Coordinates of C-alpha atoms and ligand atoms in Angstrom, one line a residue:
M1 CA 111.3 142.9 93.8
S2 CA 108.0 142.4 96.2
D3 CA 108.3 141.7 100.0
E4 CA 105.8 139.6 99.4
P5 CA 106.4 136.0 100.8
A6 CA 105.4 133.1 98.3
P7 CA 104.5 129.4 99.1
L8 CA 107.6 127.0 98.5
L9 CA 106.9 123.5 97.5
P10 CA 108.2 121.1 99.1
F11 CA 109.1 122.9 101.8
P12 CA 107.8 122.8 105.5
D13 CA 104.5 124.7 106.2
T14 CA 106.0 127.8 107.5
A15 CA 108.4 128.2 104.5
V16 CA 108.6 131.7 102.8
A17 CA 110.8 132.6 100.3
G18 CA 111.1 136.3 99.9
D19 CA 114.3 138.3 98.6
R20 CA 116.4 137.7 101.8
G21 CA 116.0 134.0 101.1
I22 CA 114.3 130.8 102.5
S23 CA 113.0 131.1 106.3
L24 CA 111.3 128.8 108.4
D25 CA 108.5 129.8 110.9
G26 CA 110.5 133.5 110.7
V27 CA 114.3 131.8 111.1
S28 CA 116.8 132.8 108.2
L29 CA 118.3 129.0 106.7
A30 CA 120.9 131.3 105.7
D31 CA 121.6 132.3 109.3
L32 CA 120.8 128.4 111.1
A33 CA 124.0 127.6 108.9
A34 CA 125.9 130.3 109.7
E35 CA 125.2 129.7 113.4
H36 CA 125.2 126.0 113.2
G37 CA 127.4 124.8 110.6
T38 CA 127.1 122.8 107.9
P39 CA 125.8 120.1 106.7
L40 CA 122.8 120.7 108.9
Y41 CA 119.2 119.3 109.6
V42 CA 116.5 121.6 110.4
Y43 CA 113.1 120.3 111.1
D44 CA 109.6 122.5 111.8
A45 CA 107.8 121.7 114.6
A46 CA 104.3 123.5 113.1
T47 CA 104.9 120.9 110.1
V48 CA 105.2 117.8 112.2
T49 CA 102.5 118.6 115.0
R50 CA 99.9 119.0 112.3
R51 CA 100.5 116.2 110.3
A52 CA 100.8 114.2 113.6
R53 CA 97.6 115.7 115.1
A54 CA 95.5 115.1 111.9
V55 CA 96.6 111.4 111.8
A56 CA 96.1 110.6 115.7
E57 CA 92.4 112.3 115.4
A58 CA 91.4 110.8 112.3
V59 CA 92.3 107.0 113.9
A60 CA 91.1 107.9 117.7
V61 CA 87.2 108.1 116.1
A62 CA 87.1 104.8 114.5
P63 CA 84.3 103.0 115.8
A64 CA 86.1 100.2 118.2
G65 CA 89.1 103.3 118.5
G66 CA 92.2 103.6 117.5
Y67 CA 95.6 104.7 117.6
A68 CA 98.8 105.7 115.8
S69 CA 101.6 104.4 116.3
F70 CA 104.8 106.9 114.6
A71 CA 107.5 104.6 113.2
L72 CA 110.7 105.8 114.4
K73 CA 112.5 104.5 111.4
A74 CA 111.5 107.3 109.6
Q75 CA 112.6 109.9 112.6
S76 CA 113.9 109.2 116.3
A77 CA 115.6 113.1 117.0
L78 CA 114.2 112.6 120.4
G79 CA 113.7 116.7 120.2
V80 CA 111.3 115.6 117.1
L81 CA 109.7 112.5 118.8
R82 CA 108.6 114.8 121.7
L83 CA 106.6 116.4 119.7
I84 CA 105.1 113.7 117.8
R85 CA 104.4 112.0 121.7
A86 CA 102.8 115.3 122.4
A87 CA 100.3 115.1 119.3
G88 CA 99.2 111.6 120.9
L89 CA 100.6 108.9 119.0
G90 CA 102.5 106.2 120.1
A91 CA 105.8 104.6 119.0
D92 CA 106.5 101.6 116.5
C93 CA 110.3 100.5 116.9
A94 CA 112.4 97.7 115.2
S95 CA 115.3 97.8 117.6
T96 CA 116.5 97.7 121.1
G97 CA 118.0 101.3 120.2
E98 CA 114.4 102.5 118.8
I99 CA 112.7 101.2 121.9
E100 CA 115.4 103.4 124.2
A101 CA 114.7 106.6 122.2
A102 CA 111.2 106.1 122.4
R103 CA 111.6 105.7 126.3
R104 CA 113.6 108.7 126.1
A105 CA 111.3 110.6 124.5
G106 CA 108.7 109.9 126.8
F107 CA 106.7 107.2 125.6
D108 CA 105.1 104.2 127.0
G109 CA 104.6 101.1 126.2
T110 CA 100.5 102.0 125.6
G111 CA 101.0 102.9 121.7
M112 CA 104.0 100.8 121.3
V113 CA 104.2 98.1 118.4
I114 CA 107.6 96.2 118.0
H115 CA 108.9 95.6 114.3
G116 CA 111.5 93.6 113.0
N117 CA 112.0 90.6 110.3
A118 CA 115.2 89.0 112.6
K119 CA 114.2 90.6 116.2
S120 CA 117.2 89.0 118.5
D121 CA 116.2 87.5 122.0
D122 CA 117.8 91.1 123.2
D123 CA 115.3 92.8 121.3
L124 CA 112.3 90.8 122.1
R125 CA 113.3 90.9 126.1
A126 CA 113.3 94.8 125.5
A127 CA 109.9 94.6 124.1
I128 CA 108.9 92.4 127.0
A129 CA 110.9 95.3 129.7
A130 CA 109.2 98.1 128.2
D131 CA 105.5 97.0 128.4
A132 CA 105.2 96.8 124.9
R133 CA 101.0 96.9 123.5
L134 CA 101.6 94.5 120.6
V135 CA 104.7 92.5 119.2
V136 CA 104.4 91.7 115.9
L137 CA 105.3 88.3 114.6
D138 CA 107.5 87.9 111.9
G139 CA 107.4 84.1 111.8
R140 CA 107.1 80.9 113.7
D141 CA 110.5 80.7 114.8
E142 CA 110.1 84.1 116.5
A143 CA 106.5 83.3 118.3
E144 CA 108.5 80.6 119.7
R145 CA 111.3 82.2 121.1
L146 CA 109.1 85.4 122.5
G147 CA 106.5 82.7 123.9
A148 CA 109.4 81.2 125.9
L149 CA 110.5 84.4 126.8
C150 CA 107.3 85.6 128.0
C151 CA 106.6 82.2 129.8
A152 CA 110.1 82.8 131.6
A153 CA 109.0 86.3 132.9
G154 CA 106.0 84.9 133.7
R155 CA 103.3 87.3 131.6
A156 CA 101.5 87.3 128.3
Q157 CA 102.2 89.5 125.4
E158 CA 99.9 90.5 123.2
V159 CA 100.3 90.0 119.5
L160 CA 99.8 90.3 115.5
V161 CA 100.8 88.3 113.0
R162 CA 102.6 90.1 109.9
I163 CA 101.4 88.5 106.5
A164 CA 102.6 90.0 102.9
P165 CA 99.4 89.6 101.2
G166 CA 100.4 89.9 97.5
I167 CA 99.4 93.0 96.3
D168 CA 101.9 95.4 94.7
V169 CA 102.6 98.9 95.1
D170 CA 103.5 101.7 92.7
T171 CA 107.6 102.4 94.4
H172 CA 110.5 101.6 94.1
R173 CA 110.8 97.7 94.4
H174 CA 113.5 98.0 97.6
I175 CA 110.8 99.6 99.3
A176 CA 108.1 97.1 98.6
T177 CA 107.6 95.0 101.4
G178 CA 104.0 93.4 100.9
H179 CA 104.7 91.2 97.9
H180 CA 104.6 87.5 97.3
G181 CA 108.9 86.7 98.2
S182 CA 109.0 89.7 100.4
K183 CA 111.4 89.1 103.5
F184 CA 108.6 90.6 105.8
G185 CA 106.1 88.8 107.3
V186 CA 104.5 85.2 106.1
T187 CA 101.9 84.1 104.0
P188 CA 98.5 84.6 104.7
A189 CA 97.8 80.7 105.6
E190 CA 100.9 80.7 107.4
G191 CA 99.6 84.0 109.3
A192 CA 96.0 82.3 109.7
A193 CA 97.4 78.7 111.2
L194 CA 100.1 80.7 113.2
L195 CA 97.2 82.7 114.9
R196 CA 94.9 79.7 115.3
D197 CA 98.0 77.6 117.0
L198 CA 100.0 80.4 119.1
P199 CA 102.7 79.2 121.5
A200 CA 101.9 79.6 125.4
G201 CA 102.9 82.9 126.5
L202 CA 101.1 84.9 123.7
V203 CA 97.9 86.1 122.8
G204 CA 97.1 86.4 119.4
R205 CA 95.0 90.1 118.4
G206 CA 94.8 89.4 114.9
L207 CA 97.0 90.8 111.8
H208 CA 99.4 93.4 110.4
V209 CA 100.3 94.5 107.1
H210 CA 102.2 97.2 105.4
L211 CA 102.9 96.8 101.8
G212 CA 106.0 99.9 101.6
S213 CA 106.8 102.9 101.6
Q214 CA 106.7 106.1 99.3
I215 CA 103.2 105.4 98.4
L216 CA 101.6 108.4 96.3
D217 CA 98.6 106.3 95.1
P218 CA 96.9 105.3 98.1
E219 CA 94.7 102.5 97.0
P220 CA 96.3 99.7 97.2
L221 CA 96.9 100.7 100.7
V222 CA 93.2 101.3 101.0
A223 CA 92.4 97.8 99.1
A224 CA 94.6 95.8 101.7
A225 CA 92.9 97.5 104.5
R226 CA 89.4 96.0 102.9
W227 CA 90.7 92.7 102.4
L228 CA 91.7 91.6 105.6
P229 CA 88.9 91.8 107.6
A230 CA 87.1 89.2 104.7
F231 CA 90.1 87.0 104.8
A232 CA 90.3 87.2 108.7
K233 CA 86.6 86.0 108.8
A234 CA 87.2 83.3 106.0
E235 CA 89.9 81.7 107.9
G236 CA 88.1 82.1 111.4
I237 CA 90.8 83.7 112.8
P238 CA 90.6 86.6 115.1
L239 CA 90.5 90.3 114.2
D240 CA 90.3 92.4 117.7
V241 CA 93.1 94.5 116.3
L242 CA 93.6 95.4 112.7
D243 CA 96.9 96.9 112.0
V244 CA 97.5 98.7 108.5
G245 CA 101.0 99.6 108.6
G246 CA 102.3 103.2 107.3
G247 CA 103.4 103.8 103.5
L248 CA 101.8 107.2 102.5
G249 CA 104.1 108.9 100.0
I250 CA 105.3 112.7 100.2
R251 CA 106.0 115.1 97.5
Y252 CA 109.7 115.0 97.1
T253 CA 109.5 117.5 94.1
P254 CA 107.2 120.6 93.3
D255 CA 105.8 118.8 90.7
Q256 CA 104.5 115.9 92.6
D257 CA 100.9 115.8 94.6
Q258 CA 101.3 114.7 97.9
P259 CA 98.4 113.0 99.5
D260 CA 97.1 114.2 103.0
P261 CA 97.7 112.0 105.9
G262 CA 94.6 112.7 107.5
A263 CA 92.4 112.2 104.8
H264 CA 93.9 109.0 103.7
T265 CA 93.7 107.4 108.2
R266 CA 89.9 109.0 107.4
A267 CA 89.9 106.6 104.4
L268 CA 91.4 103.4 106.1
V269 CA 89.1 103.9 109.2
E270 CA 85.6 104.0 106.4
A271 CA 86.9 101.3 104.5
I272 CA 87.8 98.8 107.3
A273 CA 84.4 100.0 108.8
A274 CA 82.3 99.2 105.7
V275 CA 84.0 95.8 104.9
C276 CA 83.1 94.7 108.6
A277 CA 79.5 95.9 107.6
D278 CA 79.4 93.8 104.8
E279 CA 80.5 91.0 106.2
G280 CA 78.7 90.9 109.5
L281 CA 81.8 91.7 111.6
A282 CA 82.6 93.7 114.5
V283 CA 85.0 96.5 113.5
P284 CA 88.4 95.7 115.1
E285 CA 90.1 98.2 117.3
I286 CA 92.5 100.2 114.1
V287 CA 96.2 100.6 114.4
V288 CA 98.0 103.1 111.3
E289 CA 102.2 103.5 111.6
P290 CA 102.6 106.3 109.8
G291 CA 106.3 107.5 109.2
R292 CA 107.6 109.5 106.1
S293 CA 104.0 111.1 105.7
I294 CA 104.4 113.2 109.4
V295 CA 108.3 113.9 109.3
G296 CA 109.5 113.9 105.5
T297 CA 108.3 117.1 104.6
A298 CA 109.0 119.2 107.5
G299 CA 112.9 118.5 107.0
V300 CA 115.2 120.5 105.1
T301 CA 119.2 119.9 105.0
L302 CA 121.3 123.0 104.6
Y303 CA 124.9 122.5 102.4
R304 CA 127.8 124.9 102.2
V305 CA 129.2 124.8 98.4
V306 CA 132.9 123.9 98.3
G307 CA 133.6 123.9 95.1
V308 CA 132.4 124.9 91.7
K309 CA 133.9 123.2 88.4
T310 CA 132.7 122.4 84.3
V311 CA 134.1 118.7 83.5
G312 CA 135.4 117.0 80.1
D313 CA 131.2 116.7 78.7
G314 CA 130.7 120.3 79.4
S315 CA 128.4 119.6 82.6
T316 CA 128.9 121.9 85.7
W317 CA 129.5 120.0 89.1
V318 CA 128.7 121.9 92.5
A319 CA 130.2 120.4 94.9
V320 CA 128.9 120.3 98.9
D321 CA 130.3 119.5 102.2
G322 CA 127.5 116.5 102.2
G323 CA 125.9 114.0 100.9
M324 CA 125.5 110.5 101.3
G325 CA 126.9 110.4 104.7
D326 CA 123.4 112.1 105.6
N327 CA 121.4 110.8 102.3
M328 CA 121.5 107.4 101.6
R329 CA 118.0 107.7 99.4
V330 CA 119.6 108.9 96.2
G331 CA 122.2 105.9 96.5
L332 CA 119.6 103.5 97.7
Y333 CA 116.2 104.4 95.3
G334 CA 117.3 106.8 92.5
A335 CA 115.7 109.2 95.1
T336 CA 115.1 112.6 93.4
Y337 CA 115.3 116.0 95.1
A338 CA 114.9 119.9 94.4
P339 CA 117.8 121.6 96.2
V340 CA 117.4 125.7 95.8
L341 CA 119.8 128.4 97.1
A342 CA 119.0 129.3 100.5
D343 CA 119.6 132.8 100.1
R344 CA 118.2 133.7 96.6
P345 CA 115.6 130.8 96.0
L346 CA 113.7 133.1 93.8
A347 CA 116.9 134.6 91.2
Q348 CA 117.0 133.6 87.7
A349 CA 118.6 130.6 87.1
T350 CA 122.0 130.9 84.9
G351 CA 122.3 127.2 84.0
R352 CA 121.5 123.3 85.1
Y353 CA 124.2 121.8 87.9
R354 CA 124.8 118.8 89.1
I355 CA 125.2 118.8 92.9
A356 CA 128.1 116.9 94.2
G357 CA 128.6 114.6 97.6
R358 CA 132.0 114.6 99.3
H359 CA 132.0 110.7 99.8
C360 CA 134.7 108.6 97.2
E361 CA 131.8 107.1 95.7
S362 CA 130.5 108.0 92.2
T363 CA 126.6 107.5 93.5
D364 CA 127.6 110.4 95.8
V365 CA 125.0 112.8 94.1
I366 CA 122.7 114.7 95.2
A367 CA 120.6 115.7 92.6
E368 CA 120.9 116.5 88.7
G369 CA 120.1 119.0 86.2
V370 CA 119.2 121.6 88.9
E371 CA 118.5 125.1 88.3
L372 CA 120.6 127.5 90.1
A373 CA 121.5 131.0 89.9
D374 CA 125.5 131.5 89.6
P375 CA 126.1 129.1 92.4
R376 CA 129.5 130.1 94.5
V377 CA 131.7 128.6 97.0
G378 CA 130.2 129.9 100.0
D379 CA 126.3 129.5 99.0
V380 CA 124.1 127.8 101.2
I381 CA 121.9 125.0 99.3
A382 CA 118.7 124.0 101.0
V383 CA 117.5 120.4 100.2
P384 CA 113.9 120.4 100.7
A385 CA 111.7 117.0 101.8
T386 CA 114.7 115.7 103.9
G387 CA 112.6 115.2 107.3
A388 CA 112.4 111.3 107.0
Y389 CA 114.8 108.3 106.6
H390 CA 117.8 111.0 106.1
Q391 CA 119.5 111.4 110.1
T392 CA 118.1 107.9 110.9
M393 CA 120.2 106.6 107.8
A394 CA 123.3 108.8 108.2
H395 CA 126.7 107.3 109.1
T396 CA 130.1 108.4 109.0
Y397 CA 131.6 106.6 105.7
N398 CA 135.3 108.5 104.8
L399 CA 135.1 109.6 109.1
F400 CA 132.5 112.0 108.3
G401 CA 131.3 112.9 111.8
R402 CA 126.9 113.1 111.3
P403 CA 125.8 116.6 110.9
A404 CA 123.8 118.5 113.6
A405 CA 119.9 119.0 113.6
V406 CA 118.5 122.0 114.7
L407 CA 113.9 122.5 115.8
V408 CA 112.6 125.5 114.5
E409 CA 109.5 125.9 116.5
D410 CA 107.7 129.2 117.3
G411 CA 109.8 131.4 115.6
A412 CA 113.1 130.3 117.0
A413 CA 115.6 127.6 116.6
R414 CA 117.1 125.0 119.3
L415 CA 119.8 122.4 118.7
I416 CA 118.3 118.9 119.3
T417 CA 121.3 117.1 118.4
R418 CA 124.7 117.8 118.5
R419 CA 127.4 117.7 115.6
E420 CA 129.1 114.4 115.6
A421 CA 133.0 115.3 116.7
T422 CA 136.2 114.1 115.3
D423 CA 136.7 112.5 118.5
D424 CA 133.5 110.7 118.4
L425 CA 134.4 108.5 115.5
F426 CA 137.0 106.9 117.8
A427 CA 135.1 106.5 120.7
R428 CA 134.3 102.9 120.1
D429 CA 137.7 101.9 119.1
V430 CA 139.6 99.8 121.9
Ligands
PLP501 C1 106.0 97.7 109.9 C2 106.7 99.1 109.6 N1 105.4 100.4 109.7 C3 105.9 101.5 109.6 C4 106.4 101.9 108.3 C5 106.2 103.3 108.0 O1 106.6 103.4 106.6 P1 106.4 104.8 106.1 O2 107.3 105.9 106.8 O3 106.6 104.5 104.6 O4 105.1 105.5 106.5 C6 107.5 101.0 107.9 C7 108.4 101.7 106.9 O5 108.8 100.9 106.1 C8 107.4 99.8 108.2 O6 108.2 99.0 107.9

């Protein structure tokens, strides 16, 4: 066999598969599993930085300026957030905890946008204390609570109103958010009414829309961006700022195509500028909120095989030492993945296997029908495209501690999240 490295989709940009297995930026995945244990999240810094910069640069050149606010719900390990901040993005936070993560990673309020469909008074106070640039209102009740808190604090808060425009997107229904009946935002008519009549303490700057997540065909995202300025004009409401959310999808399996986040951001900016020219409107400041498209492709999860068995229907299960505790997406959305053996990704497959997680739920499966070369106990399985909505959704069901995470940067790996120890699991019991 040749030593020539082959590109490996959908692994991070620096991944190569050779005779000695898969490496990221020259660091062997099998070696990382041996050193740090499994399950293990591995993130490639170059992939994160490249994508974050591309989006930040594309939105900054909008005619009236703009910025990208990274959605911390997709990834909030401080070691990864610091890369995103260094690339020039702000922070999109949906809880007091995410605001604190942003602060610890070095973000200030300048590019901070606050979200949530059920913000508590504590969340709103945290937003005010962080000097968040924008709070995105999800309804009138929240506007009144925020207005009262701002008046009591003797300050004004700039706000957008989130509307659900009734645009459907081609994604799993559990991650669609902009349709009629969504729990997020208000109807366009209510949004316009709220912006016209905001409580004291709030300064209305414009509108926000976020249609959903893992959207591989970006056309509806661009259509929503085109529709909003015309809507604001028709309603006579301010649109100094237009926040078009996130939602761009990524490749989870090699056969999928992956839209380019920088090109998509440019398309959004151009569409908004064009419609404003047509409508005779000033171009608003543009905000985008990418999450998955910045970090998803940058992550790989490593597992150790703990058992292989053939069952009654003739299928063979490969059981690994992780599962729904570190990857909720299969159970939540029926997500599909393309796992490979970390040390022999190019070896001839001996069959199709089902990869089982370790949790006491039959839905705890990582992937089905996976072609592998004679998987054995002790092998390391690498699951690509796990950089978004994996570590942030991890939990401790069955009292398994949550995995560690390492960041591969400039040819070396360092621990950025330590493994949750058994003692940690009881730290809150009183
Ligand atoms: C308001 C808002 N902005 C941004 C995002 C990020 O979305 P994505 O990770 O799909 O880019 C989300 C995620 O659902 C969201 O709810």
